[in-house]
Short mmCIF file of C-alpha atoms in Angstrom, two decimals:
data_model
loop_
_atom_site.label_atom_id
_atom_site.label_comp_id
_atom_site.label_asym_id
_atom_site.label_seq_id
_atom_site.Cartn_x
_atom_site.Cartn_y
_atom_site.Cartn_z
CA MET A 899 18.28 -5.55 13.92
CA SER A 900 15.35 -6.53 11.72
CA ILE A 901 11.93 -5.24 12.75
CA PHE A 902 10.60 -8.81 12.60
CA VAL A 903 13.25 -10.05 15.08
CA ILE A 904 12.42 -7.21 17.49
CA LEU A 905 8.68 -7.89 17.26
CA GLY A 906 9.27 -11.63 17.64
CA LEU A 907 11.17 -11.04 20.90
CA LEU A 908 8.38 -8.73 22.05
CA VAL A 909 5.74 -11.39 21.41
CA CYS A 910 7.81 -14.02 23.26
CA ILE A 911 8.21 -11.73 26.28
CA ILE A 912 4.49 -10.98 26.31
CA ALA A 913 3.56 -14.65 25.97
CA ALA A 914 5.80 -15.52 28.92
CA GLN A 915 3.95 -13.18 31.26
CA GLY A 916 0.97 -15.48 31.76
CA PRO A 917 -2.74 -15.54 30.91
CA SER A 918 -3.27 -11.86 31.84
CA ALA A 919 -0.65 -10.67 29.34
CA VAL A 920 -1.44 -8.18 26.62
CA THR A 921 -1.91 -9.65 23.14
CA PRO A 922 -0.55 -7.40 20.34
CA GLU A 923 -2.84 -6.76 17.38
CA PHE A 924 -1.50 -4.93 14.31
CA VAL A 925 -4.22 -3.29 12.22
CA GLN A 926 -4.04 -1.28 9.01
CA LYS A 927 -5.44 2.22 9.26
CA GLU A 928 -9.19 2.28 8.44
CA GLY A 929 -9.28 -1.48 9.02
CA ASP A 930 -11.14 -3.59 11.61
CA VAL A 931 -9.99 -5.55 14.64
CA LEU A 932 -11.66 -8.53 16.32
CA LEU A 933 -11.35 -8.58 20.11
CA ASN A 934 -12.14 -12.10 21.27
CA VAL A 935 -13.13 -13.37 24.70
CA ASP A 936 -12.09 -17.01 25.00
CA ALA A 937 -12.42 -17.36 28.77
CA ASP A 938 -15.44 -18.98 30.41
CA VAL A 939 -17.94 -16.62 31.99
CA PRO A 940 -19.99 -17.89 35.02
CA GLU A 941 -23.76 -17.50 35.00
CA ASP A 942 -23.91 -15.38 38.18
CA PHE A 943 -21.96 -12.39 36.84
CA LEU A 944 -23.10 -8.79 37.01
CA PHE A 945 -21.69 -7.60 33.68
CA VAL A 946 -18.84 -7.85 31.21
CA GLU A 947 -17.42 -4.65 29.79
CA TRP A 948 -14.77 -3.63 27.25
CA ASN A 949 -12.78 -0.53 28.12
CA PHE A 950 -10.11 1.44 26.26
CA ASN A 951 -6.93 2.44 28.14
CA GLN A 952 -8.83 1.72 31.40
CA THR A 953 -10.88 4.90 30.97
CA ASP A 954 -13.38 4.84 28.08
CA ILE A 955 -16.05 2.14 28.15
CA LEU A 956 -16.80 0.80 24.64
CA VAL A 957 -19.64 -1.55 25.52
CA ARG A 958 -21.15 -3.23 28.57
CA PHE A 959 -22.90 -6.62 28.60
CA PRO A 960 -25.27 -6.73 31.61
CA SER A 961 -26.29 -10.24 32.66
CA GLY A 962 -29.40 -11.30 30.74
CA ARG A 963 -29.77 -8.00 28.88
CA GLU A 964 -28.79 -6.49 25.53
CA PRO A 965 -25.34 -4.87 25.29
CA LEU A 966 -25.08 -1.14 26.00
CA VAL A 967 -22.82 0.65 23.49
CA ASN A 968 -21.06 3.93 24.28
CA PRO A 969 -22.63 6.58 21.94
CA GLY A 970 -19.10 7.60 20.90
CA TYR A 971 -18.65 4.15 19.33
CA ALA A 972 -22.12 3.80 17.81
CA GLY A 973 -21.93 2.36 14.30
CA ARG A 974 -18.35 1.19 14.82
CA ILE A 975 -18.95 -1.89 16.97
CA GLU A 976 -20.27 -5.24 15.78
CA PHE A 977 -20.97 -8.35 17.81
CA PRO A 978 -19.85 -11.68 16.35
CA GLU A 979 -21.55 -14.92 17.35
CA LYS A 980 -19.04 -15.53 20.11
CA LYS A 981 -20.39 -14.11 23.37
CA TYR A 982 -18.81 -10.90 24.69
CA SER A 983 -16.41 -10.62 21.72
CA VAL A 984 -16.54 -7.38 19.71
CA LYS A 985 -15.34 -6.12 16.35
CA LEU A 986 -14.17 -2.50 16.27
CA LYS A 987 -14.34 -0.98 12.77
CA ASN A 988 -12.63 1.80 10.83
CA LEU A 989 -9.69 2.30 13.17
CA THR A 990 -7.64 5.53 13.23
CA GLU A 991 -4.47 6.60 15.05
CA ALA A 992 -6.68 7.69 17.96
CA ASP A 993 -7.74 4.04 18.46
CA ARG A 994 -4.21 2.89 19.34
CA GLY A 995 -4.03 1.54 22.86
CA VAL A 996 -4.99 -1.24 25.25
CA TYR A 997 -8.47 -2.81 25.16
CA THR A 998 -9.52 -4.85 28.19
CA ALA A 999 -12.49 -7.16 28.71
CA ARG A 1000 -13.41 -7.13 32.40
CA LEU A 1001 -15.74 -9.56 34.20
CA VAL A 1002 -17.51 -8.04 37.21
CA LEU A 1003 -18.90 -10.37 39.92
CA ASP A 1004 -20.46 -9.80 43.35
CA GLN A 1005 -17.20 -10.77 44.95
CA GLY A 1006 -14.92 -8.78 42.69
CA ASP A 1007 -13.75 -8.62 39.09
CA ARG A 1008 -11.13 -10.19 36.83
CA THR A 1009 -9.66 -9.67 33.37
CA LEU A 1010 -10.95 -11.92 30.59
CA ALA A 1011 -8.82 -10.58 27.69
CA LYS A 1012 -6.44 -7.73 26.96
CA TYR A 1013 -5.22 -6.47 23.57
CA ASN A 1014 -2.68 -3.84 22.64
CA VAL A 1015 -3.99 -2.53 19.30
CA ILE A 1016 -1.33 -0.94 17.07
CA VAL A 1017 -2.67 0.97 14.07
CA GLN A 1018 -0.26 1.35 11.13
CA ASP A 1019 -0.46 3.16 7.82
CA PRO A 1020 0.02 1.02 4.70
CA VAL A 1021 3.59 1.22 3.39
CA SER A 1022 4.38 3.62 0.57
CA PRO A 1023 5.18 2.38 -2.98
CA VAL A 1024 8.74 1.31 -3.68
CA GLU A 1025 10.92 1.74 -6.77
CA LEU A 1026 13.79 -0.49 -7.89
CA THR A 1027 16.28 1.29 -10.16
CA VAL A 1028 19.37 -0.05 -11.95
CA ILE A 1029 22.14 2.50 -11.37
CA SER A 1030 24.88 0.88 -13.49
CA VAL A 1031 25.59 -2.22 -15.56
CA ASP A 1032 29.08 -3.54 -16.34
CA SER A 1033 28.77 -6.37 -18.88
CA ARG A 1034 31.64 -8.47 -20.15
CA SER A 1035 31.85 -11.64 -22.22
CA SER A 1036 30.68 -13.95 -19.43
CA GLU A 1037 30.08 -11.70 -16.41
CA CYS A 1038 27.75 -8.87 -15.49
CA ASP A 1039 27.94 -6.56 -12.47
CA LEU A 1040 24.82 -4.65 -11.45
CA THR A 1041 24.33 -1.84 -8.94
CA VAL A 1042 20.71 -1.24 -7.95
CA THR A 1043 18.88 1.02 -5.51
CA CYS A 1044 15.62 0.35 -3.69
CA ARG A 1045 13.85 3.61 -2.79
CA THR A 1046 10.75 4.66 -0.82
CA GLN A 1047 9.44 8.07 0.16
CA ASP A 1048 11.76 8.37 3.16
CA SER A 1049 14.56 5.84 2.70
CA HIS A 1050 16.72 3.91 0.22
CA ILE A 1051 19.31 1.12 0.13
CA ASN A 1052 21.80 -0.01 -2.54
CA SER A 1053 23.08 -3.44 -3.50
CA THR A 1054 25.68 -4.84 -5.92
CA LEU A 1055 25.10 -8.10 -7.77
CA ARG A 1056 27.54 -10.21 -9.77
CA CYS A 1057 26.29 -12.64 -12.41
CA ASP A 1058 28.43 -15.35 -14.03
CA ASN A 1059 27.04 -17.92 -16.47
CA GLN A 1060 23.45 -17.14 -15.45
CA THR A 1061 24.28 -17.59 -11.73
CA CYS A 1062 24.01 -14.43 -9.64
CA SER A 1063 25.21 -13.55 -6.16
CA GLN A 1064 24.61 -10.52 -3.98
CA GLU A 1065 27.73 -8.93 -2.54
CA GLY A 1066 27.35 -8.68 1.22
CA GLY A 1067 24.23 -10.84 1.14
CA GLU A 1068 20.65 -9.60 1.36
CA GLN A 1069 20.43 -5.86 2.04
CA SER A 1070 17.81 -4.56 4.47
CA GLU A 1071 17.07 -1.78 6.92
CA VAL A 1072 14.27 -0.49 9.12
CA THR A 1073 12.88 2.80 7.77
CA THR A 1074 11.88 5.86 9.78
CA SER A 1075 8.25 4.68 9.59
CA ALA A 1076 9.21 1.35 11.29
CA ALA A 1077 8.83 -0.65 8.07
CA SER A 1078 11.32 -3.09 6.56
CA LEU A 1079 13.09 -2.30 3.27
CA ARG A 1080 14.85 -5.24 1.56
CA ILE A 1081 16.71 -6.13 -1.66
CA TYR A 1082 17.15 -9.83 -2.41
CA LEU A 1083 17.45 -12.36 -5.24
CA LEU A 1084 14.78 -14.93 -6.07
CA ASN A 1085 14.47 -17.18 -9.15
CA GLY A 1086 16.47 -14.94 -11.49
CA SER A 1087 14.82 -11.74 -10.29
CA ILE A 1088 15.90 -8.77 -8.20
CA ILE A 1089 13.20 -7.95 -5.67
CA CYS A 1090 12.81 -4.71 -3.75
CA ASN A 1091 10.32 -5.20 -0.89
CA HIS A 1092 8.81 -2.61 1.45
CA SER A 1093 6.64 -4.03 4.23
CA ASN A 1094 5.32 -3.70 7.75
CA LEU A 1095 3.05 -6.00 9.73
CA VAL A 1096 -0.15 -4.86 7.98
CA SER A 1097 0.85 -4.28 4.32
CA TRP A 1098 3.59 -4.73 1.73
CA THR A 1099 4.60 -3.58 -1.75
CA GLU A 1100 7.44 -4.55 -4.08
CA ASP A 1101 9.14 -3.83 -7.39
CA ILE A 1102 10.77 -6.60 -9.46
CA LYS A 1103 13.29 -6.64 -12.30
CA ILE A 1104 14.28 -9.72 -14.30
CA ILE A 1105 18.07 -10.03 -14.28
CA GLU A 1106 18.38 -11.22 -17.89
CA HIS A 1107 16.46 -8.12 -19.03
CA VAL A 1108 18.87 -5.67 -17.39
CA CYS A 1109 22.12 -7.66 -17.55
CA LEU A 1110 22.57 -7.91 -21.33
CA GLN A 1111 25.83 -9.20 -22.79
CA PRO A 1112 27.72 -6.84 -25.17
CA ASP A 1113 26.84 -7.27 -28.80
CA GLY A 1114 29.33 -9.22 -30.96
CA PRO A 1115 29.80 -8.98 -34.73
CA GLU A 1116 26.51 -9.68 -36.37
CA CYS A 1117 26.27 -12.62 -38.75
CA PRO A 1118 23.41 -12.85 -41.19
CA PRO A 1119 21.16 -15.86 -40.91
CA ALA A 1120 22.20 -18.91 -42.94
CA GLY A 1121 19.18 -18.66 -45.26
CA ILE A 1122 20.06 -15.07 -46.18
CA SER A 1123 23.73 -16.03 -46.84
CA VAL A 1124 22.78 -18.75 -49.34
CA TYR A 1125 20.33 -16.39 -51.06
CA LEU A 1126 22.96 -13.67 -51.42
CA LEU A 1127 25.49 -16.18 -52.73
CA LYS A 1128 23.08 -17.33 -55.43
CA ILE A 1129 22.46 -13.72 -56.49
CA VAL A 1130 26.21 -13.04 -56.73
CA VAL A 1131 26.87 -16.20 -58.78
CA PHE A 1132 23.95 -15.46 -61.12
CA SER A 1133 25.09 -11.85 -61.58
CA VAL A 1134 28.68 -12.84 -62.36
CA GLY A 1135 27.51 -15.50 -64.82
CA LEU A 1136 25.17 -13.02 -66.52
CA ILE A 1137 27.98 -10.46 -66.86
CA ILE A 1138 30.31 -13.07 -68.40
CA MET A 1139 27.59 -14.17 -70.82
CA VAL A 1140 26.77 -10.63 -71.93
CA SER A 1141 30.46 -9.83 -72.30
CA ALA A 1142 30.96 -12.91 -74.48
CA VAL A 1143 28.00 -12.01 -76.71
CA ILE A 1144 29.27 -8.46 -77.13
CA THR A 1145 32.79 -9.69 -77.89
CA VAL A 1146 31.55 -12.13 -80.55
CA HIS A 1147 29.36 -9.43 -82.09
CA LEU A 1148 32.23 -6.96 -82.29
CA MET A 1149 34.58 -9.54 -83.78
CA GLU A 1150 31.97 -10.42 -86.43
CA LYS A 1151 31.54 -6.79 -87.41
CA LEU A 1152 35.29 -6.33 -87.56
CA ARG A 1153 35.68 -9.37 -89.84
CA LYS A 1154 32.98 -8.13 -92.24
CA HIS A 1155 34.54 -4.67 -92.31
CA LYS A 1156 37.92 -6.09 -93.40
#
């Protein structure tokens, strides 16, 4: 099953759990994530705090005072204009987990927002290689491979009169690094795509550049044919003229000799 279908089902399940559900956030390694608080905060609160995996406190917003940042996150937290929202910068694998904004009141506390932050590496480069080409007068069969550092897939394409089809349809698989690897046709091109939810890379080959028809007997251009014909006619005429002159000269000498 495609990684995008799986993640789509996951998002639907999470969304169906109600306002306290965890919102997934996919972030590229060394990137930033914005953790928003959209809920209304009453004026008589004690403080709002963001915690990580219900243990580490990132920052606390006491009522009417400046935010208090955990020294372990100093320099990595910014505060956008929206109250109680935070931006966490330069994420690493260690930052994967659940971030919760908690509102604390005299009579208890409640959750304002909750995010499950998933940090992913950018996908590796991909290479599209043509393994074999079988060209005939009007058809061309191609076998190609799409390869990454840890995975590869093959696909066979058949082209007839500049219309191509992919045997078995679009080829795809989920790699060991939870990325999607695909081979598909688009606008006369073969595209090899490697992607996850934070990055993508691809390699493209134009079909007409790799699916060349076999060469037929070469015919010289019309202009060259006419030029060669004129040279041949002139040469033959010149030979006949020279031969005639020589023949007349020899006959004249022979007549004088007699």
